[in-house]
Amino acid sequence: MGLEAAHSRRRILHAHGDSSGAEVVRALAAAVRTAAHVTVLEGVIARDILTRDGVVTGVALHDIVNGETSHGVLATARVVLATGGLGGLFARTTNPLSSIGAGVALAARAGAAVADMEFVQFHPTALDPGQLAGRFVGPAPLVSEAVRGEGALLVNDLGVRFMTGAPGAELAPRDVVARAIWRQQQAGRRVFLDARASPGAGFAYRFPAITALCATAGLDPARDLLPVTPAAHYHMGGVAVDLRGRASLPGLWACGEVACTGLHGANRLASNSLVEALVCAGFVASDLKGTCAGAAGGSAVLRSAAAGLSPPGLANVTGLANADLAPIRALMSRCVGLERSADGLRQALARLAPLAANPTHPAADAALVGLLIAHAALARQESRGAHFRTDFPTPAPAAPRRAPVLLADVLADSAAPAATPYVTKIAS
Ligand SMILES: Cc1cc2nc3c(=O)[nH]c(=O)nc-3n(C[C@H](O)[C@H](O)[C@H](O)COP(=O)(O)OP(=O)(O)OC[C@H]3O[C@@H](n4cnc5c(N)ncnc54)[C@H](O)[C@@H]3O)c2cc1C
C-alpha cells in the first residue's frame, strides 16, 4: 500500500501501480454499456437546468458534434449532476482544460445553493510546462504524491531542500507543500522533484504511467530531476448536498467532484476523492429509487429544437464552447490562487462580475464560477486548509465550517463586495 501526503500510515491501494481513476472509468463504462436501462447520449452537453415553480423540470442540451442546430430539452423531474471539477479555471491545472465547473454554473443559475467554493486544492507536483518548452499543451501531468511517499525529495535550482523545516517535510499536507513551492517560485527559484536515489531504479516498475508521461517530456525519473509546479487539482466545494446527494433545489442531486458533501473539509486527503465519488454516488442511487420518476411536462425524451423547444439563452452556445478563457485563467491564478488577499480578490470580483451576469457572454460560465470562488474567498477572513489569506494567515475558530450561498445573493453583493465574514444564508 502507498503512503501519501498528510497520511499517518500506508493505506492507499492503487490499480495497476498508478491508474486507479482509469480503472474506475473502465469498470463503469463497461457496466453502463451492458445496462439495458441506460441510454447514453455522447457528445451532448447540458447547458441549463430547467425549473418551474422552484422545481426541476428538465435539462436543456446542446449537441456539440452536430453543431448549433441540434439543441433540445430532456424533460425530467430528476437530474443528477456528475460533471467533475474546475481546475481549468486556473493557468496551471492537472484537470482537463474543459473542467471549468460547468455543473456548478448549471446548478447555481437554476437556484441551487453552493458551498465551500473558496477551497480549491493545488497539487504541489505537476510537471512544470513552463520548464518543458511547449512539450505539453493542456493539463500539466501529475507526479503523484506516492512518489514522495517512496522517498523522492523536493529541491530548488540551487540544490537546496526547502521542506525540511515543515512537519512531515515533503509529505506535509498538500497546501503546505504547494505554498512552499509557490514561494520558491516567487523568489525566482525553479523547483524539482529528485527521485534519483529513491525510488531510483525501481521508479518505472512502481509508477509506469508517470514514467510514460515523463518520457514524453524526455525525462527519466531514475536519472533526471523532474521540474515541478503547483497546479489546481481538486475542488472541495461545489453544489451543496446532504448525505443523500440532494441539492437545495428540489429534483437536483449531485455527486463526485461537483458536489460539496463536506466530507473533505477544507483540504481533501490524497486519494479520498474517488472513494467519496463512488460511495456518495451509491447514496444518490439509493435515494433516487425512493423518489417519483414522473417528469413535469412529459416523459424523459430528447425533443429537438425544430419542435420549438429550444430554451432562451442557447443562441450563443457555440461561442460558449469556444470561449477564450486565458484572461480568466491568468486572473484566477494571480488573484484567487494559492495565496489570496482582499485587494486581489476585489480586483477579481470587479473583472468577473460583469461577465458572470451576462449569460450570453462566451466566458460567462467560467466567470460565474470564478466569481463564486472569489466571493467566498473574500468573505472567509481566515486561512484554513487550501484557502490561504496573506492578510488573515491563521485559522479563526469562530469562522463558519460550511457556508452555502445562492448565486442571486453573490451577484447582488458583487457590486460592493462583502468586507465582513459570511452570514450563512441557508442552514447547513
Ligand atoms: C491527474 C489526476 C489524478 C488524480 N488522481 C487521483 C487519485 O489517485 N485518487 C483519487 O481519489 N482522486 C484522484 N484525482 C481526483 C479524481 O480523479 C476526481 O476528483 C474524479 O475523477 C472526479 O470524478 P467525477 O466523476 O466527479 O468527474 P469527472 O471524472 O471529471 O467526470 C465529469 C464528466 O462530466 C462531463 N461534463 C462536464 N460538464 C458537462 C456538461 N455541461 N454536460 C455534459 N457533460 C459534462 C465531463 O466531460 C466529464 O466526462 C485525480 C485527478 C486528476 C486530475
CSV table of N, CA, C and O in Angstrom, one decimal, residues 81-186:
chain,number,residue,atom,x,y,z
A,81,LEU,N,-26.2,15.7,-11.2
A,81,LEU,CA,-25.0,16.3,-11.8
A,81,LEU,C,-23.8,15.5,-11.4
A,81,LEU,O,-23.7,15.1,-10.2
A,82,ALA,N,-22.9,15.1,-12.3
A,82,ALA,CA,-21.7,14.4,-12.0
A,82,ALA,C,-20.6,15.0,-13.0
A,82,ALA,O,-20.0,14.2,-13.7
A,83,THR,N,-20.5,16.3,-13.0
A,83,THR,CA,-19.7,17.0,-14.1
A,83,THR,C,-18.3,17.3,-13.7
A,83,THR,O,-17.6,18.0,-14.4
A,84,GLY,N,-17.8,16.9,-12.5
A,84,GLY,CA,-16.4,17.0,-12.2
A,84,GLY,C,-16.0,18.4,-11.7
A,84,GLY,O,-16.9,19.1,-11.2
A,85,GLY,N,-14.7,18.7,-11.7
A,85,GLY,CA,-14.1,19.8,-11.0
A,85,GLY,C,-14.0,21.1,-11.8
A,85,GLY,O,-14.7,21.2,-12.9
A,86,LEU,N,-13.1,21.9,-11.4
A,86,LEU,CA,-13.0,23.3,-12.0
A,86,LEU,C,-11.5,23.7,-12.2
A,86,LEU,O,-11.3,24.9,-12.3
A,87,GLY,N,-10.6,22.8,-12.2
A,87,GLY,CA,-9.2,23.2,-12.3
A,87,GLY,C,-8.9,24.0,-13.5
A,87,GLY,O,-7.9,24.8,-13.5
A,88,GLY,N,-9.7,23.8,-14.6
A,88,GLY,CA,-9.4,24.6,-15.8
A,88,GLY,C,-9.7,26.0,-15.7
A,88,GLY,O,-9.4,26.8,-16.7
A,89,LEU,N,-10.1,26.5,-14.6
A,89,LEU,CA,-10.2,28.0,-14.4
A,89,LEU,C,-8.9,28.6,-14.1
A,89,LEU,O,-8.8,29.9,-14.0
A,90,PHE,N,-7.9,27.8,-13.8
A,90,PHE,CA,-6.5,28.3,-13.4
A,90,PHE,C,-5.5,28.1,-14.5
A,90,PHE,O,-5.7,27.2,-15.4
A,91,ALA,N,-4.5,28.9,-14.5
A,91,ALA,CA,-3.5,28.8,-15.6
A,91,ALA,C,-2.7,27.5,-15.6
A,91,ALA,O,-2.3,27.0,-16.6
A,92,ARG,N,-2.5,26.9,-14.4
A,92,ARG,CA,-1.8,25.6,-14.3
A,92,ARG,C,-2.8,24.7,-13.6
A,92,ARG,O,-3.3,24.9,-12.5
A,93,THR,N,-3.1,23.6,-14.3
A,93,THR,CA,-4.1,22.6,-13.7
A,93,THR,C,-3.7,21.2,-14.2
A,93,THR,O,-3.2,21.0,-15.3
A,94,THR,N,-4.0,20.2,-13.3
A,94,THR,CA,-3.9,18.8,-13.7
A,94,THR,C,-5.2,18.3,-14.4
A,94,THR,O,-5.2,17.2,-14.9
A,95,ASN,N,-6.2,19.1,-14.3
A,95,ASN,CA,-7.6,18.7,-14.9
A,95,ASN,C,-7.6,18.9,-16.4
A,95,ASN,O,-6.8,19.7,-16.9
A,96,PRO,N,-8.5,18.3,-17.1
A,96,PRO,CA,-8.8,18.7,-18.5
A,96,PRO,C,-9.1,20.2,-18.5
A,96,PRO,O,-9.8,20.7,-17.6
A,97,LEU,N,-8.6,20.9,-19.5
A,97,LEU,CA,-8.9,22.3,-19.5
A,97,LEU,C,-10.4,22.7,-19.6
A,97,LEU,O,-10.8,23.8,-19.3
A,98,SER,N,-11.2,21.7,-20.1
A,98,SER,CA,-12.6,21.9,-20.1
A,98,SER,C,-13.3,21.8,-18.8
A,98,SER,O,-14.5,22.1,-18.6
A,99,SER,N,-12.5,21.4,-17.7
A,99,SER,CA,-13.1,21.3,-16.4
A,99,SER,C,-13.2,22.7,-15.8
A,99,SER,O,-12.3,23.1,-15.1
A,100,ILE,N,-14.3,23.4,-16.0
A,100,ILE,CA,-14.4,24.8,-15.5
A,100,ILE,C,-15.6,25.0,-14.6
A,100,ILE,O,-16.1,26.1,-14.4
A,101,GLY,N,-16.0,23.8,-14.0
A,101,GLY,CA,-17.1,23.9,-13.0
A,101,GLY,C,-18.4,24.1,-13.7
A,101,GLY,O,-19.3,24.8,-13.1
A,102,ALA,N,-18.6,23.5,-14.9
A,102,ALA,CA,-19.9,23.7,-15.6
A,102,ALA,C,-21.1,23.3,-14.8
A,102,ALA,O,-22.1,24.0,-14.8
A,103,GLY,N,-20.9,22.2,-14.0
A,103,GLY,CA,-22.1,21.8,-13.2
A,103,GLY,C,-22.4,22.8,-12.1
A,103,GLY,O,-23.6,22.9,-11.7
A,104,VAL,N,-21.4,23.4,-11.5
A,104,VAL,CA,-21.6,24.4,-10.5
A,104,VAL,C,-22.4,25.6,-11.1
A,104,VAL,O,-23.4,26.1,-10.6
A,105,ALA,N,-22.0,26.0,-12.4
A,105,ALA,CA,-22.7,27.1,-13.0
A,105,ALA,C,-24.2,26.7,-13.3
A,105,ALA,O,-25.1,27.5,-13.1
A,106,LEU,N,-24.4,25.4,-13.8
A,106,LEU,CA,-25.7,25.0,-14.1
A,106,LEU,C,-26.6,25.0,-12.9
A,106,LEU,O,-27.7,25.6,-12.9
A,107,ALA,N,-26.1,24.5,-11.8
A,107,ALA,CA,-26.9,24.4,-10.5
A,107,ALA,C,-27.1,25.8,-10.0
A,107,ALA,O,-28.2,26.1,-9.5
A,108,ALA,N,-26.1,26.7,-10.0
A,108,ALA,CA,-26.2,28.0,-9.4
A,108,ALA,C,-27.2,28.8,-10.1
A,108,ALA,O,-28.0,29.5,-9.6
A,109,ARG,N,-27.1,28.8,-11.5
A,109,ARG,CA,-28.1,29.5,-12.3
A,109,ARG,C,-29.5,29.1,-12.1
A,109,ARG,O,-30.5,29.9,-12.2
A,110,ALA,N,-29.7,27.8,-11.8
A,110,ALA,CA,-31.0,27.2,-11.6
A,110,ALA,C,-31.5,27.5,-10.2
A,110,ALA,O,-32.7,27.3,-9.9
A,111,GLY,N,-30.7,28.1,-9.3
A,111,GLY,CA,-31.2,28.5,-8.0
A,111,GLY,C,-30.7,27.5,-6.9
A,111,GLY,O,-31.2,27.7,-5.7
A,112,ALA,N,-29.8,26.6,-7.1
A,112,ALA,CA,-29.3,25.7,-6.1
A,112,ALA,C,-28.2,26.4,-5.3
A,112,ALA,O,-27.4,27.2,-5.9
A,113,ALA,N,-28.1,26.1,-4.0
A,113,ALA,CA,-27.0,26.7,-3.2
A,113,ALA,C,-25.7,26.0,-3.5
A,113,ALA,O,-25.7,24.8,-3.8
A,114,VAL,N,-24.6,26.7,-3.4
A,114,VAL,CA,-23.3,26.2,-3.5
A,114,VAL,C,-22.6,26.4,-2.2
A,114,VAL,O,-23.0,27.3,-1.4
A,115,ALA,N,-21.5,25.7,-1.9
A,115,ALA,CA,-20.9,25.8,-0.6
A,115,ALA,C,-19.4,25.6,-0.7
A,115,ALA,O,-18.9,24.9,-1.6
A,116,ASP,N,-18.6,26.2,0.2
A,116,ASP,CA,-17.2,25.9,0.3
A,116,ASP,C,-16.4,26.2,-1.0
A,116,ASP,O,-15.4,25.6,-1.3
A,117,MET,N,-16.9,27.2,-1.7
A,117,MET,CA,-16.3,27.4,-3.1
A,117,MET,C,-14.9,27.9,-3.0
A,117,MET,O,-14.1,27.7,-3.9
A,118,GLU,N,-14.5,28.5,-1.8
A,118,GLU,CA,-13.1,29.0,-1.7
A,118,GLU,C,-12.1,27.9,-1.6
A,118,GLU,O,-10.9,28.2,-1.8
A,119,PHE,N,-12.5,26.7,-1.4
A,119,PHE,CA,-11.5,25.6,-1.1
A,119,PHE,C,-11.1,24.9,-2.4
A,119,PHE,O,-11.7,23.9,-2.7
A,120,VAL,N,-10.1,25.4,-3.0
A,120,VAL,CA,-9.5,24.8,-4.2
A,120,VAL,C,-8.1,24.3,-3.9
A,120,VAL,O,-7.3,25.0,-3.4
A,121,GLN,N,-8.0,23.0,-4.1
A,121,GLN,CA,-6.7,22.3,-3.7
A,121,GLN,C,-5.7,22.4,-4.9
A,121,GLN,O,-6.1,22.0,-6.0
A,122,PHE,N,-4.5,22.8,-4.6
A,122,PHE,CA,-3.5,22.8,-5.6
A,122,PHE,C,-2.5,21.6,-5.3
A,122,PHE,O,-2.1,21.5,-4.2
A,123,HIS,N,-2.3,20.8,-6.3
A,123,HIS,CA,-1.4,19.7,-6.2
A,123,HIS,C,0.0,20.3,-6.3
A,123,HIS,O,0.3,21.1,-7.2
A,124,PRO,N,0.9,19.9,-5.3
A,124,PRO,CA,2.2,20.6,-5.3
A,124,PRO,C,3.1,20.2,-6.6
A,124,PRO,O,3.9,21.0,-7.0
A,125,THR,N,2.9,19.0,-7.1
A,125,THR,CA,3.9,18.5,-8.0
A,125,THR,C,3.3,18.0,-9.3
A,125,THR,O,3.2,16.8,-9.6
A,126,ALA,N,3.0,19.0,-10.2
A,126,ALA,CA,2.7,18.7,-11.6
A,126,ALA,C,4.0,19.0,-12.3
A,126,ALA,O,4.8,19.9,-11.9
A,127,LEU,N,4.2,18.3,-13.4
A,127,LEU,CA,5.4,18.6,-14.2
A,127,LEU,C,5.2,20.0,-14.7
A,127,LEU,O,4.1,20.4,-15.2
A,128,ASP,N,6.2,20.9,-14.7
A,128,ASP,CA,6.1,22.3,-15.0
A,128,ASP,C,6.2,22.5,-16.5
A,128,ASP,O,7.3,22.5,-17.0
A,129,PRO,N,5.0,22.8,-17.1
A,129,PRO,CA,5.1,23.1,-18.6
A,129,PRO,C,6.0,24.3,-18.9
A,129,PRO,O,6.6,24.3,-19.9
A,130,GLY,N,6.1,25.2,-18.0
A,130,GLY,CA,7.0,26.4,-18.2
A,130,GLY,C,8.4,26.0,-18.3
A,130,GLY,O,9.2,26.7,-19.0
A,131,GLN,N,8.8,24.9,-17.7
A,131,GLN,CA,10.2,24.5,-17.9
A,131,GLN,C,10.4,23.4,-18.9
A,131,GLN,O,11.5,22.9,-19.1
A,132,LEU,N,9.4,23.1,-19.6
A,132,LEU,CA,9.5,22.0,-20.6
A,132,LEU,C,9.1,22.5,-22.0
A,132,LEU,O,8.6,21.7,-22.8
A,133,ALA,N,9.4,23.7,-22.2
A,133,ALA,CA,9.3,24.4,-23.5
A,133,ALA,C,8.3,23.8,-24.5
A,133,ALA,O,8.7,23.1,-25.5
A,134,GLY,N,7.0,23.9,-24.2
A,134,GLY,CA,6.0,23.6,-25.2
A,134,GLY,C,5.8,22.1,-25.4
A,134,GLY,O,5.1,21.7,-26.3
A,135,ARG,N,6.4,21.2,-24.5
A,135,ARG,CA,6.2,19.8,-24.7
A,135,ARG,C,4.9,19.3,-24.3
A,135,ARG,O,4.5,18.2,-24.5
A,136,PHE,N,4.2,20.1,-23.5
A,136,PHE,CA,2.8,19.8,-23.1
A,136,PHE,C,1.9,20.9,-23.4
A,136,PHE,O,2.1,22.0,-23.0
A,137,VAL,N,0.8,20.6,-24.1
A,137,VAL,CA,-0.3,21.6,-24.1
A,137,VAL,C,-1.4,20.9,-23.4
A,137,VAL,O,-1.5,19.7,-23.3
A,138,GLY,N,-2.3,21.7,-22.7
A,138,GLY,CA,-3.4,21.0,-22.0
A,138,GLY,C,-3.0,20.8,-20.5
A,138,GLY,O,-2.1,21.6,-20.0
A,139,PRO,N,-3.5,19.8,-19.9
A,139,PRO,CA,-3.3,19.7,-18.4
A,139,PRO,C,-1.8,19.4,-18.1
A,139,PRO,O,-1.1,18.8,-18.9
A,140,ALA,N,-1.4,19.9,-17.0
A,140,ALA,CA,0.0,19.7,-16.5
A,140,ALA,C,0.0,18.3,-16.0
A,140,ALA,O,-0.7,17.9,-15.1
A,141,PRO,N,0.9,17.4,-16.5
A,141,PRO,CA,1.0,16.0,-16.0
A,141,PRO,C,1.3,15.9,-14.5
A,141,PRO,O,2.2,16.6,-14.0
A,142,LEU,N,0.6,15.1,-13.8
A,142,LEU,CA,0.7,14.9,-12.4
A,142,LEU,C,1.8,14.0,-12.0
A,142,LEU,O,1.9,12.9,-12.6
A,143,VAL,N,2.7,14.4,-11.1
A,143,VAL,CA,3.6,13.4,-10.5
A,143,VAL,C,3.1,13.1,-9.1
A,143,VAL,O,3.2,13.9,-8.2
A,144,SER,N,2.5,11.9,-9.0
A,144,SER,CA,1.7,11.6,-7.8
A,144,SER,C,2.5,11.8,-6.5
A,144,SER,O,3.7,11.6,-6.4
A,145,GLU,N,1.7,12.1,-5.4
A,145,GLU,CA,2.3,12.2,-4.1
A,145,GLU,C,3.0,10.9,-3.7
A,145,GLU,O,3.9,10.9,-2.9
A,146,ALA,N,2.5,9.8,-4.2
A,146,ALA,CA,3.0,8.5,-3.8
A,146,ALA,C,4.5,8.4,-4.2
A,146,ALA,O,5.3,7.7,-3.5
A,147,VAL,N,5.0,9.3,-5.1
A,147,VAL,CA,6.4,9.3,-5.5
A,147,VAL,C,7.2,9.9,-4.3
A,147,VAL,O,8.3,9.3,-3.9
A,148,ARG,N,6.7,10.9,-3.7
A,148,ARG,CA,7.3,11.4,-2.4
A,148,ARG,C,7.2,10.4,-1.3
A,148,ARG,O,8.0,10.3,-0.5
A,149,GLY,N,6.0,9.7,-1.3
A,149,GLY,CA,5.9,8.6,-0.3
A,149,GLY,C,6.9,7.6,-0.4
A,149,GLY,O,7.3,6.9,0.6
A,150,GLU,N,7.5,7.4,-1.6
A,150,GLU,CA,8.5,6.4,-1.8
A,150,GLU,C,9.9,7.0,-1.7
A,150,GLU,O,10.9,6.4,-2.0
A,151,GLY,N,10.0,8.3,-1.2
A,151,GLY,CA,11.3,8.8,-0.8
A,151,GLY,C,11.8,10.0,-1.7
A,151,GLY,O,12.9,10.5,-1.4
A,152,ALA,N,11.1,10.4,-2.8
A,152,ALA,CA,11.6,11.5,-3.6
A,152,ALA,C,11.6,12.8,-2.8
A,152,ALA,O,10.7,13.0,-2.0
A,153,LEU,N,12.6,13.6,-3.1
A,153,LEU,CA,12.8,14.9,-2.3
A,153,LEU,C,12.5,16.1,-3.2
A,153,LEU,O,12.7,16.0,-4.5
A,154,LEU,N,12.1,17.2,-2.6
A,154,LEU,CA,12.0,18.5,-3.3
A,154,LEU,C,13.2,19.3,-3.1
A,154,LEU,O,13.7,19.5,-2.0
A,155,VAL,N,13.8,19.8,-4.2
A,155,VAL,CA,14.9,20.7,-4.2
A,155,VAL,C,14.7,21.9,-5.1
A,155,VAL,O,13.9,21.8,-6.1
A,156,ASN,N,15.4,23.0,-4.8
A,156,ASN,CA,15.4,24.1,-5.8
A,156,ASN,C,16.6,24.1,-6.7
A,156,ASN,O,17.4,23.1,-6.6
A,157,ASP,N,16.7,25.1,-7.6
A,157,ASP,CA,17.8,25.0,-8.6
A,157,ASP,C,19.1,25.3,-8.0
A,157,ASP,O,20.1,25.2,-8.7
A,158,LEU,N,19.2,25.6,-6.7
A,158,LEU,CA,20.5,25.7,-6.0
A,158,LEU,C,20.8,24.4,-5.3
A,158,LEU,O,21.8,24.2,-4.6
A,159,GLY,N,19.9,23.4,-5.5
A,159,GLY,CA,20.1,22.1,-4.9
A,159,GLY,C,19.7,22.0,-3.4
A,159,GLY,O,20.1,21.1,-2.7
A,160,VAL,N,19.0,23.0,-3.0
A,160,VAL,CA,18.6,23.1,-1.5
A,160,VAL,C,17.3,22.4,-1.3
A,160,VAL,O,16.3,22.7,-2.0
A,161,ARG,N,17.2,21.6,-0.3
A,161,ARG,CA,15.9,21.0,0.1
A,161,ARG,C,15.2,22.1,1.0
A,161,ARG,O,15.8,22.5,2.0
A,162,PHE,N,14.0,22.5,0.6
A,162,PHE,CA,13.4,23.6,1.4
A,162,PHE,C,12.2,23.1,2.2
A,162,PHE,O,11.6,23.9,2.8
A,163,MET,N,11.9,21.8,2.3
A,163,MET,CA,10.7,21.4,3.1
A,163,MET,C,11.2,20.8,4.4
A,163,MET,O,10.3,20.4,5.2
A,164,THR,N,12.5,20.8,4.7
A,164,THR,CA,12.9,20.1,5.9
A,164,THR,C,12.4,20.7,7.2
A,164,THR,O,12.2,20.1,8.2
A,165,GLY,N,12.1,22.1,7.2
A,165,GLY,CA,11.6,22.7,8.4
A,165,GLY,C,10.1,22.5,8.7
A,165,GLY,O,9.6,22.8,9.8
A,166,ALA,N,9.4,21.9,7.7
A,166,ALA,CA,7.9,21.7,7.9
A,166,ALA,C,7.7,20.3,8.5
A,166,ALA,O,8.3,19.3,8.1
A,167,PRO,N,6.7,20.2,9.5
A,167,PRO,CA,6.4,18.8,10.0
A,167,PRO,C,5.9,17.9,8.8
A,167,PRO,O,5.1,18.3,8.0
A,168,GLY,N,6.6,16.8,8.7
A,168,GLY,CA,6.2,15.9,7.6
A,168,GLY,C,7.1,16.1,6.3
A,168,GLY,O,7.1,15.4,5.4
A,169,ALA,N,7.9,17.3,6.4
A,169,ALA,CA,8.8,17.6,5.2
A,169,ALA,C,8.0,17.5,3.9
A,169,ALA,O,7.0,18.1,3.7
A,170,GLU,N,8.6,16.7,3.0
A,170,GLU,CA,8.0,16.6,1.6
A,170,GLU,C,6.6,16.0,1.7
A,170,GLU,O,5.8,16.2,0.7
A,171,LEU,N,6.2,15.3,2.8
A,171,LEU,CA,4.9,14.7,2.9
A,171,LEU,C,4.0,15.5,3.8
A,171,LEU,O,3.0,15.0,4.4
A,172,ALA,N,4.3,16.8,4.0
A,172,ALA,CA,3.4,17.7,4.7
A,172,ALA,C,2.1,17.8,3.9
A,172,ALA,O,2.1,17.4,2.7
A,173,PRO,N,1.0,18.4,4.5
A,173,PRO,CA,-0.2,18.5,3.7
A,173,PRO,C,0.0,19.2,2.4
A,173,PRO,O,0.9,20.1,2.3
A,174,ARG,N,-0.9,18.9,1.4
A,174,ARG,CA,-0.7,19.5,0.1
A,174,ARG,C,-0.6,21.0,0.1
A,174,ARG,O,0.2,21.6,-0.7
A,175,ASP,N,-1.5,21.7,0.9
A,175,ASP,CA,-1.4,23.1,0.8
A,175,ASP,C,-0.1,23.7,1.3
A,175,ASP,O,0.4,24.7,0.8
A,176,VAL,N,0.5,23.0,2.3
A,176,VAL,CA,1.8,23.5,2.9
A,176,VAL,C,2.9,23.3,1.8
A,176,VAL,O,3.7,24.2,1.6
A,177,VAL,N,2.9,22.2,1.2
A,177,VAL,CA,4.0,21.9,0.2
A,177,VAL,C,3.8,22.8,-1.0
A,177,VAL,O,4.7,23.4,-1.6
A,178,ALA,N,2.5,22.9,-1.5
A,178,ALA,CA,2.2,23.8,-2.7
A,178,ALA,C,2.6,25.2,-2.4
A,178,ALA,O,3.2,25.9,-3.3
A,179,ARG,N,2.3,25.7,-1.2
A,179,ARG,CA,2.7,27.1,-1.0
A,179,ARG,C,4.2,27.3,-0.9
A,179,ARG,O,4.7,28.3,-1.3
A,180,ALA,N,4.9,26.3,-0.3
A,180,ALA,CA,6.3,26.4,-0.2
A,180,ALA,C,6.9,26.5,-1.6
A,180,ALA,O,7.9,27.2,-1.8
A,181,ILE,N,6.4,25.7,-2.5
A,181,ILE,CA,7.0,25.7,-3.9
A,181,ILE,C,6.6,27.0,-4.5
A,181,ILE,O,7.5,27.6,-5.2
A,182,TRP,N,5.4,27.5,-4.3
A,182,TRP,CA,5.0,28.8,-4.9
A,182,TRP,C,5.9,29.9,-4.4
A,182,TRP,O,6.3,30.7,-5.2
A,183,ARG,N,6.2,29.9,-3.1
A,183,ARG,CA,7.1,30.9,-2.6
A,183,ARG,C,8.5,30.8,-3.1
A,183,ARG,O,9.2,31.9,-3.4
A,184,GLN,N,9.0,29.6,-3.4
A,184,GLN,CA,10.3,29.5,-4.0
A,184,GLN,C,10.2,30.1,-5.4
A,184,GLN,O,11.1,30.9,-5.8
A,185,GLN,N,9.1,29.8,-6.1
A,185,GLN,CA,9.0,30.4,-7.5
A,185,GLN,C,8.9,31.9,-7.5
A,185,GLN,O,9.5,32.6,-8.3
A,186,GLN,N,8.1,32.4,-6.5
A,186,GLN,CA,8.0,33.9,-6.4
A,186,GLN,C,9.4,34.5,-6.1
A,186,GLN,O,9.6,35.7,-6.4
